[in-house]
């Protein structure tokens, strides 16, 4: 990953079909680990962490872009006839046929009406993860040497975030998404409930 | 200029016959053009209360307040007419056929009390039967149900809202019991509770 291959943000990679669909566990900068299960557990009443990106907007930090992508890749059930896509009034949602039928939200078309969230019969899409103004996480790749950076890891009250060395084997229910992200999320197919 | 001002002369003669181009404004009220971009106004008949207008407003002139009291939840959407820049983004983003909020031809906007420089619209809300959080405006859920057609029957939140509108079902008396079990799945739920109940977490 570097400047020559474009922006390192996951959304940027994703929108230009550059998101690595089969990322390898090998050398590279440490991955940002996010525990989606903790985010969705109900312990958290709303994301209050601080973001190094310096956004002045309340309730709109870079982690939402990470949570959105990770949710679309790992939590979404990838319905054949997608409710969310049909509910969208502005055709901002697209089901990509290549790369694992992952959902893409074209955020220049999205108006933030949250219709997709209410249409999903599985509660996959949380309304607060769909801001109209998107702040894309760049994983603080160039800020990591500074003290207390990235801010999100230090300020998440649930400790759902941390940096994990790229060559470490992921544990159970933990999957790499792209080159810079590692997501812990129990797959709905694995549930015994 | 050698020639006399023929165009001006013609205009002067024409004005004697057809009258002046300008309107008799102070005496007669001015009627703006149809495409005049005046102050945006909510439309009670079309607004679904989805808050897309609030999201896209670049001036932050649209806000909302969700009031939940005594089992009744109401969303009041405010349009602050003093902050508004009349850009029309709200109308462009409106999911109700661009009719829920629309630029009007209203132009006579002077006022004295800035605290009253707003207009508002009330929308009924649907609350989660498990955690009590606001799900969405009732009209918005009905709008999604109509859009999805038969697909809406896979989500109890959507079809129950629609069936209540049609008067086919009553409020769920068992809704107050939080069971963390299968019966929770048939309640009207917010996205968080929906995921927790379907995933069994």
Short mmCIF file of C-alpha atoms in Angstrom, two decimals:
data_model
loop_
_atom_site.label_atom_id
_atom_site.label_comp_id
_atom_site.label_asym_id
_atom_site.label_seq_id
_atom_site.Cartn_x
_atom_site.Cartn_y
_atom_site.Cartn_z
CA UNK A 1 0.00 0.00 0.00
CA UNK A 2 1.36 3.38 -0.84
CA UNK A 3 0.62 6.71 -2.39
CA UNK A 4 1.20 5.42 -5.93
CA UNK A 5 -1.79 3.10 -5.72
CA UNK A 6 -4.18 5.91 -4.79
CA UNK A 7 -5.86 6.71 -1.53
CA UNK A 8 -5.58 4.02 1.11
CA UNK A 9 -9.16 4.49 2.29
CA UNK A 10 -11.24 1.37 2.11
CA UNK A 11 -14.14 3.14 0.42
CA UNK A 12 -11.85 4.51 -2.28
CA UNK A 13 -10.43 1.06 -2.98
CA UNK A 14 -13.88 -0.38 -2.97
CA UNK A 15 -15.47 2.09 -5.33
CA UNK A 16 -12.68 1.65 -7.86
CA UNK A 17 -12.72 -2.13 -7.61
CA UNK A 18 -9.33 -2.06 -5.96
CA UNK A 19 -10.40 -3.61 -2.69
CA UNK A 20 -8.36 -6.74 -2.37
CA UNK A 21 -11.00 -9.53 -2.23
CA UNK A 22 -8.55 -12.13 -0.93
CA UNK A 23 -6.13 -10.25 1.29
CA UNK A 24 -3.12 -12.20 2.47
CA UNK A 25 -1.84 -12.25 5.99
CA UNK A 26 1.71 -11.10 5.46
CA UNK A 27 4.02 -8.14 5.92
CA UNK A 28 2.76 -4.60 5.76
CA UNK A 29 1.53 -1.89 8.06
CA UNK A 30 -0.46 -3.05 11.05
CA UNK A 31 -4.14 -3.60 10.37
CA UNK A 32 -6.91 -1.73 12.12
CA UNK A 33 -8.94 -4.28 14.05
CA UNK A 34 -12.62 -3.56 14.67
CA UNK A 35 -14.90 -5.77 16.74
CA UNK A 36 -18.23 -5.38 14.93
CA UNK A 37 -19.92 -7.72 17.40
CA UNK A 38 -19.18 -5.26 20.21
CA UNK A 39 -20.41 -2.33 18.14
CA UNK A 40 -23.71 -4.13 17.54
CA UNK A 41 -24.01 -5.73 20.98
CA UNK A 42 -26.29 -3.08 22.42
CA UNK A 43 -23.71 -2.06 25.05
CA UNK A 44 -22.89 0.92 22.89
CA UNK A 45 -25.55 3.60 22.73
CA UNK A 46 -23.87 5.57 19.97
CA UNK A 47 -20.38 6.07 18.65
CA UNK A 48 -18.70 8.77 20.73
CA UNK A 49 -15.09 8.14 19.89
CA UNK A 50 -12.77 10.85 18.63
CA UNK A 51 -11.24 10.68 15.17
CA UNK A 52 -7.76 11.92 14.23
CA UNK A 53 -9.21 13.12 10.95
CA UNK A 54 -10.33 16.19 12.90
CA UNK A 55 -13.90 16.26 11.74
CA UNK A 56 -15.84 18.98 13.45
CA UNK A 57 -19.13 17.22 12.80
CA UNK A 58 -20.83 15.57 15.68
CA UNK A 59 -21.65 11.88 15.33
CA UNK A 60 -19.77 11.58 12.08
CA UNK A 61 -16.28 10.15 12.29
CA UNK A 62 -14.09 8.02 10.05
CA UNK A 63 -15.03 4.80 11.83
CA UNK A 64 -18.50 4.93 10.29
CA UNK A 65 -16.96 4.38 6.85
CA UNK A 66 -15.09 1.38 8.25
CA UNK A 67 -18.19 0.01 9.96
CA UNK A 68 -20.24 0.47 6.81
CA UNK A 69 -17.79 -1.40 4.60
CA UNK A 70 -17.22 -4.19 7.13
CA UNK A 71 -20.98 -4.59 7.56
CA UNK A 72 -21.58 -4.80 3.83
CA UNK A 73 -18.82 -7.38 3.43
CA UNK A 74 -19.41 -9.56 6.48
CA UNK A 75 -22.84 -8.99 8.06
CA UNK A 76 -24.94 -8.46 4.92
CA UNK A 77 -26.73 -11.60 3.75
CA UNK A 78 -26.44 -10.58 0.10
CA UNK A 79 -30.09 -11.20 -0.79
CA UNK A 80 -30.74 -12.21 -4.38
CA UNK A 81 -33.52 -9.64 -4.59
CA UNK A 82 -32.19 -6.98 -2.27
CA UNK A 83 -34.75 -5.01 -0.26
CA UNK A 84 -32.34 -2.16 0.37
CA UNK A 85 -31.52 -1.69 -3.32
CA UNK A 86 -35.19 -1.67 -4.23
CA UNK A 87 -36.08 0.75 -1.43
CA UNK A 88 -33.45 3.34 -2.38
CA UNK A 89 -35.18 6.30 -4.05
CA UNK A 90 -32.05 7.64 -5.74
CA UNK A 91 -30.37 4.42 -6.96
CA UNK A 92 -27.43 4.99 -4.65
CA UNK A 93 -27.14 1.35 -3.62
CA UNK A 94 -25.68 -1.17 -5.98
CA UNK A 95 -25.16 -4.90 -5.66
CA UNK A 96 -21.82 -5.64 -7.31
CA UNK A 97 -21.98 -8.98 -9.10
CA UNK A 98 -18.22 -9.40 -9.06
CA UNK A 99 -16.20 -9.59 -5.83
CA UNK A 100 -18.65 -11.47 -3.66
CA UNK A 101 -21.88 -9.57 -4.43
CA UNK A 102 -20.92 -6.87 -1.97
CA UNK A 103 -23.20 -3.87 -1.62
CA UNK A 104 -21.87 -0.43 -2.57
CA UNK A 105 -23.38 2.83 -1.42
CA UNK A 106 -22.55 5.56 -3.93
CA UNK A 107 -22.40 8.37 -1.44
CA UNK A 108 -22.55 11.15 -4.01
CA UNK A 109 -26.02 9.95 -4.95
CA UNK A 110 -27.15 9.03 -1.44
CA UNK A 111 -29.35 11.65 0.20
CA UNK A 112 -29.27 10.03 3.63
CA UNK A 113 -32.96 9.16 3.89
CA UNK A 114 -32.14 5.80 5.60
CA UNK A 115 -34.82 3.96 3.59
CA UNK A 116 -32.39 1.08 2.97
CA UNK A 117 -31.88 0.69 6.72
CA UNK A 118 -35.61 0.41 7.40
CA UNK A 119 -36.13 -1.91 4.42
CA UNK A 120 -33.53 -4.49 5.44
CA UNK A 121 -35.36 -7.42 7.08
CA UNK A 122 -32.23 -8.45 9.03
CA UNK A 123 -31.28 -5.09 10.54
CA UNK A 124 -27.95 -5.23 8.74
CA UNK A 125 -27.70 -1.53 7.96
CA UNK A 126 -27.73 0.72 11.00
CA UNK A 127 -29.18 4.15 10.18
CA UNK A 128 -26.38 6.02 11.93
CA UNK A 129 -23.79 4.31 9.71
CA UNK A 130 -25.16 6.08 6.64
CA UNK A 131 -24.14 9.72 6.95
CA UNK A 132 -24.77 12.00 4.00
CA UNK A 133 -21.32 13.53 4.40
CA UNK A 134 -18.86 10.65 4.52
CA UNK A 135 -15.52 10.90 6.26
CA UNK A 136 -13.47 8.06 4.84
CA UNK A 137 -11.05 6.37 7.23
CA UNK A 138 -7.48 6.29 5.88
CA UNK A 139 -6.37 4.10 8.81
CA UNK A 140 -4.04 6.92 9.92
CA UNK A 141 -1.24 5.26 7.95
CA UNK A 142 0.92 8.37 8.06
CA UNK A 143 0.10 9.35 11.64
CA UNK A 144 0.88 6.15 13.43
CA UNK A 145 4.28 7.20 14.72
CA UNK A 146 2.80 10.06 16.69
CA UNK A 147 1.77 9.78 20.30
CA UNK A 148 -1.87 8.84 21.04
CA UNK A 149 -2.62 8.17 17.38
CA UNK A 150 -4.94 6.93 16.02
CA UNK A 151 -7.30 8.69 18.41
CA UNK A 152 -10.19 6.27 17.84
CA UNK A 153 -8.36 3.38 19.50
CA UNK A 154 -7.66 5.37 22.66
CA UNK A 155 -11.12 6.92 22.88
CA UNK A 156 -13.45 3.99 22.08
CA UNK A 157 -15.20 3.36 25.42
CA UNK A 158 -15.79 -0.31 24.57
CA UNK A 159 -12.25 -0.99 23.36
CA UNK A 160 -13.59 -2.36 20.11
CA UNK A 161 -10.60 -1.08 18.14
CA UNK A 162 -6.89 -1.85 18.14
CA UNK A 163 -3.94 -2.22 15.82
CA UNK A 164 -2.93 -5.76 14.95
CA UNK A 165 0.39 -6.65 13.23
CA UNK A 166 -0.25 -7.59 9.62
CA UNK A 167 1.47 -10.96 9.84
CA UNK A 168 -0.52 -12.19 12.85
CA UNK A 169 -2.96 -15.03 12.14
CA UNK A 170 -6.53 -13.82 12.72
CA UNK A 171 -8.49 -15.61 15.40
CA UNK A 172 -11.91 -17.16 15.23
CA UNK A 173 -14.60 -15.21 13.33
CA UNK A 174 -11.99 -12.62 12.35
CA UNK A 175 -11.56 -11.78 8.69
CA UNK A 176 -9.30 -9.39 6.80
CA UNK A 177 -11.17 -6.90 4.62
CA UNK A 178 -8.92 -5.22 2.09
CA UNK A 179 -5.31 -4.56 2.97
CA UNK A 180 -5.68 -2.50 6.12
CA UNK A 181 -8.66 -3.81 7.99
CA UNK A 182 -9.31 -6.81 10.21
CA UNK A 183 -12.89 -7.37 11.32
CA UNK A 184 -14.25 -9.57 14.09
CA UNK A 185 -17.84 -10.47 13.31
CA UNK A 186 -19.78 -13.64 14.00
CA UNK A 187 -21.20 -14.82 10.72
CA UNK A 188 -24.96 -15.30 10.72
CA UNK A 189 -24.55 -18.74 9.19
CA UNK A 190 -22.49 -19.86 12.16
CA UNK A 191 -25.14 -18.94 14.70
CA UNK A 192 -26.55 -21.87 16.62
CA UNK A 193 -29.47 -19.89 18.00
CA UNK B 1 -24.69 59.26 -32.96
CA UNK B 2 -25.99 60.66 -36.23
CA UNK B 3 -29.32 58.90 -36.47
CA UNK B 4 -31.97 59.69 -33.87
CA UNK B 5 -32.56 57.02 -31.33
CA UNK B 6 -35.17 55.14 -33.33
CA UNK B 7 -35.43 52.18 -30.93
CA UNK B 8 -36.10 54.42 -27.95
CA UNK B 9 -38.62 56.38 -29.98
CA UNK B 10 -40.45 53.18 -30.93
CA UNK B 11 -40.46 52.07 -27.28
CA UNK B 12 -41.95 55.41 -26.24
CA UNK B 13 -44.75 55.15 -28.79
CA UNK B 14 -45.40 51.50 -27.84
CA UNK B 15 -45.59 52.40 -24.17
CA UNK B 16 -48.40 54.83 -24.88
CA UNK B 17 -50.47 51.96 -26.28
CA UNK B 18 -49.53 48.85 -24.22
CA UNK B 19 -48.60 50.51 -20.98
CA UNK B 20 -45.33 50.13 -19.06
CA UNK B 21 -43.48 46.83 -18.54
CA UNK B 22 -43.24 47.27 -14.78
CA UNK B 23 -46.09 46.28 -12.49
CA UNK B 24 -47.97 48.71 -10.26
CA UNK B 25 -46.36 46.97 -7.30
CA UNK B 26 -47.17 48.89 -4.12
CA UNK B 27 -50.79 49.32 -5.11
CA UNK B 28 -51.25 45.89 -6.66
CA UNK B 29 -49.64 42.79 -5.11
CA UNK B 30 -46.78 41.45 -7.16
CA UNK B 31 -47.26 38.00 -8.73
CA UNK B 32 -43.91 36.28 -9.23
CA UNK B 33 -43.06 33.96 -12.11
CA UNK B 34 -43.92 30.28 -11.74
CA UNK B 35 -40.25 29.32 -11.64
CA UNK B 36 -39.39 31.98 -9.04
CA UNK B 37 -37.17 30.47 -6.33
CA UNK B 38 -38.83 31.68 -3.18
CA UNK B 39 -38.85 30.32 0.34
CA UNK B 40 -39.10 26.51 0.67
CA UNK B 41 -42.24 25.21 2.35
CA UNK B 42 -43.24 21.83 3.76
CA UNK B 43 -46.18 20.09 2.19
CA UNK B 44 -48.39 18.36 4.75
CA UNK B 45 -49.74 15.93 2.15
CA UNK B 46 -46.45 14.62 0.81
CA UNK B 47 -43.73 14.88 3.51
CA UNK B 48 -42.85 11.43 4.85
CA UNK B 49 -40.53 12.67 7.61
CA UNK B 50 -37.38 10.83 6.48
CA UNK B 51 -35.07 13.80 7.24
CA UNK B 52 -33.19 13.61 3.94
CA UNK B 53 -33.73 17.38 3.67
CA UNK B 54 -32.00 17.88 7.03
CA UNK B 55 -29.08 15.71 5.92
CA UNK B 56 -28.46 17.58 2.67
CA UNK B 57 -29.13 21.15 3.87
CA UNK B 58 -25.79 22.98 3.43
CA UNK B 59 -26.83 25.86 5.68
CA UNK B 60 -28.10 23.69 8.52
CA UNK B 61 -31.46 25.40 8.21
CA UNK B 62 -33.47 22.23 8.81
CA UNK B 63 -33.58 20.51 12.17
CA UNK B 64 -35.83 18.10 13.99
CA UNK B 65 -36.94 17.09 17.45
CA UNK B 66 -38.29 13.66 18.36
CA UNK B 67 -40.61 13.82 21.37
CA UNK B 68 -41.61 10.51 22.98
CA UNK B 69 -44.17 10.78 25.75
CA UNK B 70 -46.95 8.53 26.97
CA UNK B 71 -46.58 5.95 24.25
CA UNK B 72 -46.93 8.54 21.54
CA UNK B 73 -43.95 9.71 19.55
CA UNK B 74 -43.97 12.72 17.31
CA UNK B 75 -41.22 14.15 15.14
CA UNK B 76 -41.30 17.88 14.57
CA UNK B 77 -39.22 19.01 11.61
CA UNK B 78 -38.21 22.66 11.66
CA UNK B 79 -37.25 24.82 8.73
CA UNK B 80 -35.48 27.95 9.95
CA UNK B 81 -36.40 30.57 7.41
CA UNK B 82 -33.74 33.06 8.52
CA UNK B 83 -30.85 30.60 8.04
CA UNK B 84 -32.21 29.19 4.78
CA UNK B 85 -30.32 30.18 1.62
CA UNK B 86 -33.05 29.06 -0.81
CA UNK B 87 -30.68 26.69 -2.63
CA UNK B 88 -33.34 24.05 -3.21
CA UNK B 89 -31.16 21.09 -2.14
CA UNK B 90 -33.98 19.95 0.14
CA UNK B 91 -36.42 19.81 -2.75
CA UNK B 92 -33.87 17.97 -4.92
CA UNK B 93 -33.27 15.37 -2.19
CA UNK B 94 -36.90 14.93 -1.13
CA UNK B 95 -37.78 11.27 -1.56
CA UNK B 96 -41.53 11.98 -1.76
CA UNK B 97 -41.38 12.90 -5.45
CA UNK B 98 -39.63 16.19 -4.55
CA UNK B 99 -42.92 17.43 -3.12
CA UNK B 100 -42.45 17.06 0.65
CA UNK B 101 -40.54 20.34 0.80
CA UNK B 102 -40.60 22.62 -2.19
CA UNK B 103 -39.40 26.08 -3.16
CA UNK B 104 -42.50 28.26 -3.19
CA UNK B 105 -43.03 31.59 -4.93
CA UNK B 106 -43.26 33.27 -1.53
CA UNK B 107 -41.11 36.43 -1.61
CA UNK B 108 -42.61 38.90 0.87
CA UNK B 109 -40.57 37.63 3.80
CA UNK B 110 -39.84 40.57 6.08
CA UNK B 111 -40.42 39.91 9.79
CA UNK B 112 -39.70 41.52 13.14
CA UNK B 113 -39.22 38.65 15.59
CA UNK B 114 -36.38 36.36 14.64
CA UNK B 115 -37.44 33.74 17.20
CA UNK B 116 -40.48 33.08 15.10
CA UNK B 117 -38.57 32.72 11.85
CA UNK B 118 -39.35 29.05 11.34
CA UNK B 119 -42.00 26.76 10.01
CA UNK B 120 -42.54 23.22 11.22
CA UNK B 121 -44.31 20.01 10.34
CA UNK B 122 -45.29 17.12 12.63
CA UNK B 123 -44.93 13.47 11.69
CA UNK B 124 -45.99 10.42 13.72
CA UNK B 125 -43.16 8.13 14.71
CA UNK B 126 -42.95 4.38 15.08
CA UNK B 127 -40.99 3.23 18.12
CA UNK B 128 -39.17 -0.04 18.69
CA UNK B 129 -41.31 -2.44 20.71
CA UNK B 130 -38.21 -3.93 22.33
CA UNK B 131 -35.98 -1.01 23.28
CA UNK B 132 -38.28 1.98 22.80
CA UNK B 133 -35.97 3.80 20.40
CA UNK B 134 -37.39 5.72 17.48
CA UNK B 135 -37.47 3.58 14.33
CA UNK B 136 -38.73 6.01 11.70
CA UNK B 137 -41.69 8.15 10.76
CA UNK B 138 -44.85 6.13 10.16
CA UNK B 139 -45.35 7.69 6.75
CA UNK B 140 -41.78 6.82 5.82
CA UNK B 141 -42.27 3.15 6.68
CA UNK B 142 -45.51 3.14 4.70
CA UNK B 143 -43.69 4.73 1.79
CA UNK B 144 -41.01 1.99 1.90
CA UNK B 145 -43.70 -0.71 2.15
CA UNK B 146 -45.47 0.60 -0.93
CA UNK B 147 -42.19 0.79 -2.79
CA UNK B 148 -41.12 -2.75 -1.87
CA UNK B 149 -44.45 -4.38 -2.67
CA UNK B 150 -44.57 -8.04 -1.63
CA UNK B 151 -40.95 -7.91 -0.45
CA UNK B 152 -42.13 -5.88 2.54
CA UNK B 153 -43.68 -9.00 4.05
CA UNK B 154 -40.23 -10.19 5.08
CA UNK B 155 -39.97 -7.40 7.64
CA UNK B 156 -42.52 -7.30 10.48
CA UNK B 157 -41.67 -3.63 11.08
CA UNK B 158 -42.86 -2.77 7.57
CA UNK B 159 -45.90 -4.98 7.15
CA UNK B 160 -47.23 -4.29 10.64
CA UNK B 161 -47.04 -0.55 10.02
CA UNK B 162 -48.91 -1.02 6.76
CA UNK B 163 -51.55 -3.33 8.25
CA UNK B 164 -52.13 -0.88 11.11
CA UNK B 165 -52.67 1.87 8.56
CA UNK B 166 -55.24 -0.31 6.82
CA UNK B 167 -56.94 -1.01 10.16
CA UNK B 168 -56.39 -4.77 9.88
CA UNK B 169 -54.38 -5.25 13.08
CA UNK B 170 -54.28 -3.57 16.48
CA UNK B 171 -51.31 -2.73 18.66
CA UNK B 172 -49.39 -5.76 19.82
CA UNK B 173 -50.39 -6.34 23.49
CA UNK B 174 -47.42 -8.66 24.00
CA UNK B 175 -45.00 -5.96 22.89
CA UNK B 176 -44.21 -4.88 26.46
CA UNK B 177 -42.71 -8.25 27.34
CA UNK B 178 -39.10 -8.36 26.40
CA UNK B 179 -38.46 -12.01 25.77
CA UNK B 180 -35.19 -12.22 23.87
CA UNK B 181 -36.74 -15.11 22.03
CA UNK B 182 -38.40 -15.95 18.75
CA UNK B 183 -41.53 -13.93 19.52
CA UNK B 184 -39.37 -10.79 19.57
CA UNK B 185 -38.79 -11.25 15.87
CA UNK B 186 -42.43 -10.53 15.07
CA UNK B 187 -42.35 -7.14 16.75
CA UNK B 188 -41.83 -3.73 15.25
CA UNK B 189 -38.11 -3.28 15.84
CA UNK B 190 -35.30 -0.81 15.24
CA UNK B 191 -32.32 -1.96 13.17
CA UNK B 192 -30.23 -2.75 16.27
CA UNK B 193 -32.89 -4.92 17.90
CA UNK B 194 -33.67 -6.51 14.54
CA UNK B 195 -30.11 -7.63 14.13
CA UNK B 196 -29.84 -8.83 17.73
CA UNK B 197 -33.01 -10.91 17.49
CA UNK B 198 -32.29 -12.39 14.05
CA UNK B 199 -28.70 -13.24 14.89
CA UNK B 200 -29.69 -14.54 18.31
CA UNK B 201 -26.98 -12.53 20.00
#
